[in-house]
Coordinates of C-alpha atoms in Angstrom, one line a residue:
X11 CA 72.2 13.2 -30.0
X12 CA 71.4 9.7 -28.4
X13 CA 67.6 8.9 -28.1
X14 CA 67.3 6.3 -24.8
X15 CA 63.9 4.5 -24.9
X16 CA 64.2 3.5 -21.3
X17 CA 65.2 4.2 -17.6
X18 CA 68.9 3.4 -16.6
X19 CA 72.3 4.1 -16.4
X20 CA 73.8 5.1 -19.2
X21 CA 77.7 6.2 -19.4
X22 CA 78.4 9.0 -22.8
X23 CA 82.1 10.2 -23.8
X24 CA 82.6 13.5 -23.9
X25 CA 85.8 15.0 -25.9
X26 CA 86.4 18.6 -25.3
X27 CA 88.1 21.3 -28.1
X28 CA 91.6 20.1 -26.7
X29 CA 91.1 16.7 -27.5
X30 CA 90.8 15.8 -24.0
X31 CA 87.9 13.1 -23.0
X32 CA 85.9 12.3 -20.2
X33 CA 83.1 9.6 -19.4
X34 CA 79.8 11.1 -17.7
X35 CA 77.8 8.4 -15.8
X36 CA 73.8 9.6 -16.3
X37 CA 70.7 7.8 -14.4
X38 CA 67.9 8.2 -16.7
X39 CA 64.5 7.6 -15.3
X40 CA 61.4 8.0 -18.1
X41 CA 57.9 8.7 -16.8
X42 CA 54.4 7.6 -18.1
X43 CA 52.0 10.7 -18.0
X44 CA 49.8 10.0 -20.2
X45 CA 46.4 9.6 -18.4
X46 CA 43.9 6.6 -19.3
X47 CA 41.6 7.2 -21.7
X48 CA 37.9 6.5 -20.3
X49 CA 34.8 5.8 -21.8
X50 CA 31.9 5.1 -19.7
X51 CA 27.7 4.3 -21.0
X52 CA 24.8 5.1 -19.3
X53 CA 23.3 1.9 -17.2
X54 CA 19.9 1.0 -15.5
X55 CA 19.7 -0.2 -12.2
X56 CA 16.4 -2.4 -10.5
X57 CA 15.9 -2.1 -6.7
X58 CA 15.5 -5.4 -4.9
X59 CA 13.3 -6.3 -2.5
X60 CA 15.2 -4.2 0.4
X61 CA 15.1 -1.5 -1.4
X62 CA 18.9 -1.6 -2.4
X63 CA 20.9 -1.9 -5.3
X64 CA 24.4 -2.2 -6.1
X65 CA 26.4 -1.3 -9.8
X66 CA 29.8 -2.5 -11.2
X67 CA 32.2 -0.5 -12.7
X68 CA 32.0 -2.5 -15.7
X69 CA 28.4 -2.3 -15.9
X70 CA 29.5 1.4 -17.2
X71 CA 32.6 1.0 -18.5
X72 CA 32.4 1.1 -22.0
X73 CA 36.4 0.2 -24.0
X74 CA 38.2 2.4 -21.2
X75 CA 42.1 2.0 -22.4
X76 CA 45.6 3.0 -21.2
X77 CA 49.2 3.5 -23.6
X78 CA 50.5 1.2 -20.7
X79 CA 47.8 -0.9 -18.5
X80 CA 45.0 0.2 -16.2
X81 CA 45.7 -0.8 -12.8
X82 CA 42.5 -0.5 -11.7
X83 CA 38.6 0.8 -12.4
X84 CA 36.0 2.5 -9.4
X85 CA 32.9 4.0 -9.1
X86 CA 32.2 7.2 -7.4
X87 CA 29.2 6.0 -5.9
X88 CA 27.9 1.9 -6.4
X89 CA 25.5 1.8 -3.4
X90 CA 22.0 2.9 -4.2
X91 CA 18.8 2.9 -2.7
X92 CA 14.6 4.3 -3.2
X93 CA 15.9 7.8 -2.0
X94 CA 17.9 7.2 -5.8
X95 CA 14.9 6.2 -7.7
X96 CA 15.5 8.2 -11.3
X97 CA 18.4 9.4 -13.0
X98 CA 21.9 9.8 -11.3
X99 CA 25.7 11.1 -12.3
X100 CA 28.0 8.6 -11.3
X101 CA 32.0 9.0 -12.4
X102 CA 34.3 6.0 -13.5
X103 CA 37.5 6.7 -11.9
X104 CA 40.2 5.0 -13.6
X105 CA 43.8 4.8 -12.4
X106 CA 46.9 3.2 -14.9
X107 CA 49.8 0.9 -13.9
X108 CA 51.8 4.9 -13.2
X109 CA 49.4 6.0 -11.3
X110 CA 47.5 8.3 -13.9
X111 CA 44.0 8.7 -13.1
X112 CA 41.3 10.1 -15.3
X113 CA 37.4 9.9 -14.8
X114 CA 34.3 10.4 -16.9
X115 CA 30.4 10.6 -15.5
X116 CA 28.1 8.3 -16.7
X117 CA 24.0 8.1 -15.8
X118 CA 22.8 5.6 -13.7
X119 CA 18.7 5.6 -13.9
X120 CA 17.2 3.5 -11.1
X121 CA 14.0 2.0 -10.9
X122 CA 11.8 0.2 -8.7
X123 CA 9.5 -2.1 -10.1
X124 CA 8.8 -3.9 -7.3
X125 CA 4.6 -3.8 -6.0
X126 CA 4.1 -3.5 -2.7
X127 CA 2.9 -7.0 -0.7
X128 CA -1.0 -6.7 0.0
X129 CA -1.8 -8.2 3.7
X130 CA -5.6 -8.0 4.2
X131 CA -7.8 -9.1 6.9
X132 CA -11.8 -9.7 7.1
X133 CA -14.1 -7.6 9.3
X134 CA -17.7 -8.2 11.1
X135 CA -19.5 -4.7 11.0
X136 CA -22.9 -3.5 12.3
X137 CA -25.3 -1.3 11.2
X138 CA -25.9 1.6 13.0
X139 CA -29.5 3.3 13.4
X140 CA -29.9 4.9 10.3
X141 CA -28.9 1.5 8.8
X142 CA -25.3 2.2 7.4
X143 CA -22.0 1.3 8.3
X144 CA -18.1 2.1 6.8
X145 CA -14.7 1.2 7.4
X146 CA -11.0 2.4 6.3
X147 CA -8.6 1.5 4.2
X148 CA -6.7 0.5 8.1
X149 CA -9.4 -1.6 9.4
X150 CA -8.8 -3.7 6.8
X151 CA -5.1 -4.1 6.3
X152 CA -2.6 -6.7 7.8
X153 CA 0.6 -5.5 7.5
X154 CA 0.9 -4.5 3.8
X155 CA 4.6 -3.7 3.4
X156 CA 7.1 -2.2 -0.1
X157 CA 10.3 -2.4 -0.2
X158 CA 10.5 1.6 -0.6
X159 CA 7.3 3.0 0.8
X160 CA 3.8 3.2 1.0
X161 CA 1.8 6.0 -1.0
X162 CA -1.7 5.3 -0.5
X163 CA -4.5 3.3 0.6
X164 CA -7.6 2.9 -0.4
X165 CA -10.8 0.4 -0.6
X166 CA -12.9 -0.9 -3.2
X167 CA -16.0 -0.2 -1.3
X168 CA -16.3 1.9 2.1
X169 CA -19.8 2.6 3.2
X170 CA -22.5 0.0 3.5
X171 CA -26.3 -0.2 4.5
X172 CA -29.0 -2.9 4.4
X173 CA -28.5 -4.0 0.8
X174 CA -25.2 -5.3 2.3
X175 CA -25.8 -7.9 4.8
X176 CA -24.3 -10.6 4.4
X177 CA -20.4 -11.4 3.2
X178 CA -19.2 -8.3 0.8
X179 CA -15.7 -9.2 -1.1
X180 CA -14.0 -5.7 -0.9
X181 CA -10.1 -5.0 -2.5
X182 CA -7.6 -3.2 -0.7
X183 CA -5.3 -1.4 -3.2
X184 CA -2.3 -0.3 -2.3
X185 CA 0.1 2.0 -4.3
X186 CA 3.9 2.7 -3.4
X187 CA 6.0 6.0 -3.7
X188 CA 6.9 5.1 -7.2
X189 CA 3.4 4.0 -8.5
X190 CA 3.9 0.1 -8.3
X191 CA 0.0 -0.5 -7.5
X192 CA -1.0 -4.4 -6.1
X193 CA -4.6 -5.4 -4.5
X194 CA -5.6 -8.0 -2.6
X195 CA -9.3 -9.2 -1.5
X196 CA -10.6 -9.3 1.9
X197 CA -14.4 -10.3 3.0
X198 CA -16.5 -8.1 5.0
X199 CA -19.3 -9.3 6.6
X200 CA -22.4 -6.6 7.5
X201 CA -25.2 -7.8 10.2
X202 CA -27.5 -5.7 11.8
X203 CA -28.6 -6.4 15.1
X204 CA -30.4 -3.5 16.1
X205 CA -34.0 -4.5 17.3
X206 CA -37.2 -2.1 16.1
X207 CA -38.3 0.3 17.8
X208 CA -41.7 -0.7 19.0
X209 CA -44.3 1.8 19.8
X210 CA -48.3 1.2 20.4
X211 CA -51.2 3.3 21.0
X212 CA -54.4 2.8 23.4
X213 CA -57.2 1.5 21.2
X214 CA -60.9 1.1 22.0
X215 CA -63.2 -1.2 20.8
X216 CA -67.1 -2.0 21.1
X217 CA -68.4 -5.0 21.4
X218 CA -70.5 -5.7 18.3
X219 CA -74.2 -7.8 18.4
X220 CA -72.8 -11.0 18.9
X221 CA -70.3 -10.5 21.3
X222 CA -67.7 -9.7 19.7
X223 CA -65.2 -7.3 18.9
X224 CA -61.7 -7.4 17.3
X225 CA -58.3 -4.9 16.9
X226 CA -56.1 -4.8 14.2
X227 CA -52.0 -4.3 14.2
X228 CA -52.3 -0.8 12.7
X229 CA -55.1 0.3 15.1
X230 CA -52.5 -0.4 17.8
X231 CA -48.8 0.7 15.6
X232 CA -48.1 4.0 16.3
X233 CA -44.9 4.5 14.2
X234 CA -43.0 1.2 14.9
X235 CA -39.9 1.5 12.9
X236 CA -36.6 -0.2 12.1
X237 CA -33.3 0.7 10.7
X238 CA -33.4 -1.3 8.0
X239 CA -37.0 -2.3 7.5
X240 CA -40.2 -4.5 9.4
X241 CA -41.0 -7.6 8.1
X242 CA -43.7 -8.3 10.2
X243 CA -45.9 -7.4 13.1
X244 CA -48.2 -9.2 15.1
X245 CA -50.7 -9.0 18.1
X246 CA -50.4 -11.3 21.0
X247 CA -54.1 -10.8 20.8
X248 CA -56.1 -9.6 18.8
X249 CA -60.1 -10.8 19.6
X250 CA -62.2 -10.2 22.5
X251 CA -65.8 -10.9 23.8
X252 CA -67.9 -10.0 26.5
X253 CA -65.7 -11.4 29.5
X254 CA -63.1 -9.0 28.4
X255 CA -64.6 -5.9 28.7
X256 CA -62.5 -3.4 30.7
X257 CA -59.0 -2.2 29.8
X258 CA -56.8 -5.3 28.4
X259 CA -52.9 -5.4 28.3
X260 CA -51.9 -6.9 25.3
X261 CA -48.4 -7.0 23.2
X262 CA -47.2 -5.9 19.4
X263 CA -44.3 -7.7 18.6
X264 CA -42.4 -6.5 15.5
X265 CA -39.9 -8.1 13.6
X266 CA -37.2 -6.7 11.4
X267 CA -35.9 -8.2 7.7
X268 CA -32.9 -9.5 9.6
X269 CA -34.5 -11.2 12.2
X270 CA -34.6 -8.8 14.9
X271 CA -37.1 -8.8 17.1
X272 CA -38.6 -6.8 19.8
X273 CA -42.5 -6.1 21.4
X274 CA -44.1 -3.6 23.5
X275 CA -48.0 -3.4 25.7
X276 CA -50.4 -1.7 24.2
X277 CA -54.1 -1.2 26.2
X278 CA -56.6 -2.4 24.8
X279 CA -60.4 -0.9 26.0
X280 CA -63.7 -3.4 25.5
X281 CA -66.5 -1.9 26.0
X282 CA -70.4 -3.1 25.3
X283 CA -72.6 -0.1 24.2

């Protein structure tokens, strides 16, 4: 009963009941089949800027061993991207210096921290009649990219009226699939350029006892109006004597808060009675 510890030839003498003996040649061969033993841990992974991210088996190997020698360690899947973004099963595969291969599963949990890059530019809007004005969230931005993809969005402030004119400092906040949320600030400048709307009545005046007789710029307004509002009118005339009697062409200019400015003819009748 000979115990042989390793592969090779080995020659045994046999003697048989009749004393006779005989040499048997025997080519032993022993295998390894004992598989690896493999212990794996549970890993998190950061996307990069591109969206990508790659993992090492001995980011989860965790004391892996073999009765011989492992030959070599691989993951079932290394590559990951934003379509990964939470918890995955992965399996270290683990082959010894035989050829035995065992696996175990570990979790790979991937994250993107990342915020998306914020590209703004400014705008020049105008009122409209009824003295407002908006814009969108893609009026405003430039290019605002993520490395996995945009969500949402959305403006600080949309809709402006006459309070506004001027330069308005509005954010553009943008939020990514995964709820990385980055703003950046943009200027908005609001003018109005609509004139009033001029419009005049006929008046008539009497000349008084000396001569005299004068209009006023609400005897001649009839509803003059502006989107925002009037700062001012005025007559191009507004006094008249005797030489004038008979129907006189005069103008009501009116003038917005912005500037704007526009007139209209109004008649004026002077009569002496």
């Amino acid at each position: 009963n000979k115990v042989y510890k390793s592969s090779g030839t080995y020659n045994d003498t046999l003697v048989n009941a009749a004393g006779c003996d005989s040499v048997i040649t025997t080519f032993l061969v022993i295998g390894d089949t004992t598989l690896p033993t493999v212990l794996t841990k549970n890993a998190t992974l950061y996307l990069d800027q591109t969206g990508s991210a790659i993992i090492s088996s001995f980011n989860i190997d965790d004391g892996s061993s073999d009765n011989c020698g492992i030959f070599s360690y691989r993951l079932s899947d290394p590559n990951f991207d934003c379509s990964d973004v939470g918890a995955n099963t992965i399996y270290l595969i683990v082959t010894d210096v035989n050829g035995n291969i065992d696996s175990a599963s570990a979790i790979v949990t991937v994250q993107d921290t990342f915020t998306p890059i914020v590209v703004t530019q400014s705008l020049t809007i105008s009122l409209d009649s009824n003295g407002n004005a908006s814009i969108t969230s893609t009026n405003v931005d430039n290019g605002s990219t993520d490395n996995c993809n945009i969500a949402t969005r959305t403006l600080s402030k949309s809709s402006f009226d006459c309070a506004d004119i001027g330069i308005n400092t509005v954010y553009l906040i943008v939020t990514d699939v995964n709820g990385n949320v980055d703003s950046a600030s943009t200027e908005i400048t609001v003018q109005d350029t609509l004139k009033p709307i001029v419009i005049s009545q006929t008046v008539t005046i009497s000349i008084d006892s000396n001569g005299n007789a004068n209009t006023t710029v609400s005897d001649v307004d009839n509803g003059s109006n502006d989107n925002c509002s009037i700062a001012t009118r005025t007559l191009s005339k507004s006094s008249f004597d005797c030489f004038e009697v008979g129907s006189n062409s005069i103008f009501l200019v009116v003038t917005d808060v912005n500037g704007n400015k526009d007139s209209t003819s109004a008649t004026i009748i002077v009569q002496d009675t």
